């Protein structure tokens, strides 16, 4: 994913959606995400429509260095760009 010079909200949202997909593709990662957020698996779609959810996904990534590095490698971005995307999404 090519990173803009200054992350836009649209780019940040796309990266967060990609991050959510990365989390969801592994049962262990998904289980940890759901446990830490307190979101029941059957409510994930509804939660994803809530303001701040995508920022929370990136916040989750930033809180786990191994997850952050694995996702950054998978997405072809620098881990620091994930922090920039999180900032572009604003407050939780």
Coordinates of C-alpha atoms in Angstrom, one line a residue, residues 6-80:
X6 CA 0.6 13.2 4.8
X7 CA -1.9 10.5 5.7
X8 CA -5.4 11.3 4.7
X9 CA -8.5 10.1 6.6
X10 CA -9.5 7.9 3.6
X11 CA -6.0 6.3 3.5
X12 CA -6.0 5.8 7.2
X13 CA -9.5 4.1 7.1
X14 CA -8.3 1.8 4.3
X15 CA -5.3 0.8 6.3
X16 CA -7.4 0.2 9.4
X17 CA -9.8 -2.0 7.4
X18 CA -6.8 -3.9 6.1
X19 CA -5.5 -4.2 9.7
X20 CA -8.9 -5.6 10.9
X21 CA -8.7 -8.2 8.1
X22 CA -5.2 -9.1 9.2
X23 CA -6.5 -9.6 12.7
X24 CA -9.5 -11.5 11.6
X25 CA -7.6 -14.0 9.4
X26 CA -6.0 -15.6 12.5
X27 CA -8.2 -17.0 15.2
X28 CA -5.7 -16.3 18.0
X29 CA -5.2 -12.7 16.9
X30 CA -9.0 -12.2 16.6
X31 CA -9.6 -13.8 20.0
X32 CA -7.2 -11.5 21.6
X33 CA -8.7 -8.5 19.9
X34 CA -12.2 -9.4 21.0
X35 CA -11.0 -10.2 24.5
X36 CA -9.2 -6.9 24.9
X37 CA -12.0 -4.8 23.4
X38 CA -14.8 -6.6 25.0
X39 CA -16.7 -6.9 21.7
X40 CA -18.6 -10.2 21.3
X41 CA -17.9 -11.8 18.0
X42 CA -21.5 -11.5 17.0
X43 CA -21.4 -7.7 17.4
X44 CA -18.2 -7.0 15.4
X45 CA -20.1 -5.8 12.3
X46 CA -22.2 -3.4 14.3
X47 CA -19.1 -2.2 16.3
X48 CA -17.3 -1.6 13.0
X49 CA -19.9 1.0 12.1
X50 CA -19.3 3.0 15.3
X51 CA -17.3 6.2 15.3
X52 CA -13.8 5.5 16.5
X53 CA -13.8 1.8 15.8
X54 CA -11.2 2.0 13.1
X55 CA -9.0 4.2 15.2
X56 CA -9.3 1.6 17.9
X57 CA -8.2 -1.1 15.5
X58 CA -5.0 0.8 14.9
X59 CA -4.6 1.6 18.6
X60 CA -4.8 -2.1 19.2
X61 CA -2.0 -2.6 16.6
X62 CA 0.1 0.0 18.2
X63 CA -0.2 -1.6 21.6
X64 CA 1.4 -4.9 20.5
X65 CA 4.8 -4.6 18.9
X66 CA 4.8 -8.1 17.5
X67 CA 1.4 -7.6 15.9
X68 CA 2.4 -4.2 14.7
X69 CA 5.5 -5.5 13.0
X70 CA 3.8 -8.5 11.5
X71 CA 1.0 -6.3 10.0
X72 CA 3.4 -3.6 8.8
X73 CA 5.4 -6.3 7.0
X74 CA 2.2 -7.8 5.5
X75 CA 0.9 -4.4 4.4
X76 CA 4.2 -3.2 3.1
X77 CA 4.3 -0.1 5.3
X78 CA 6.6 1.3 7.9
X79 CA 5.2 0.7 11.5
X80 CA 5.5 4.5 12.0

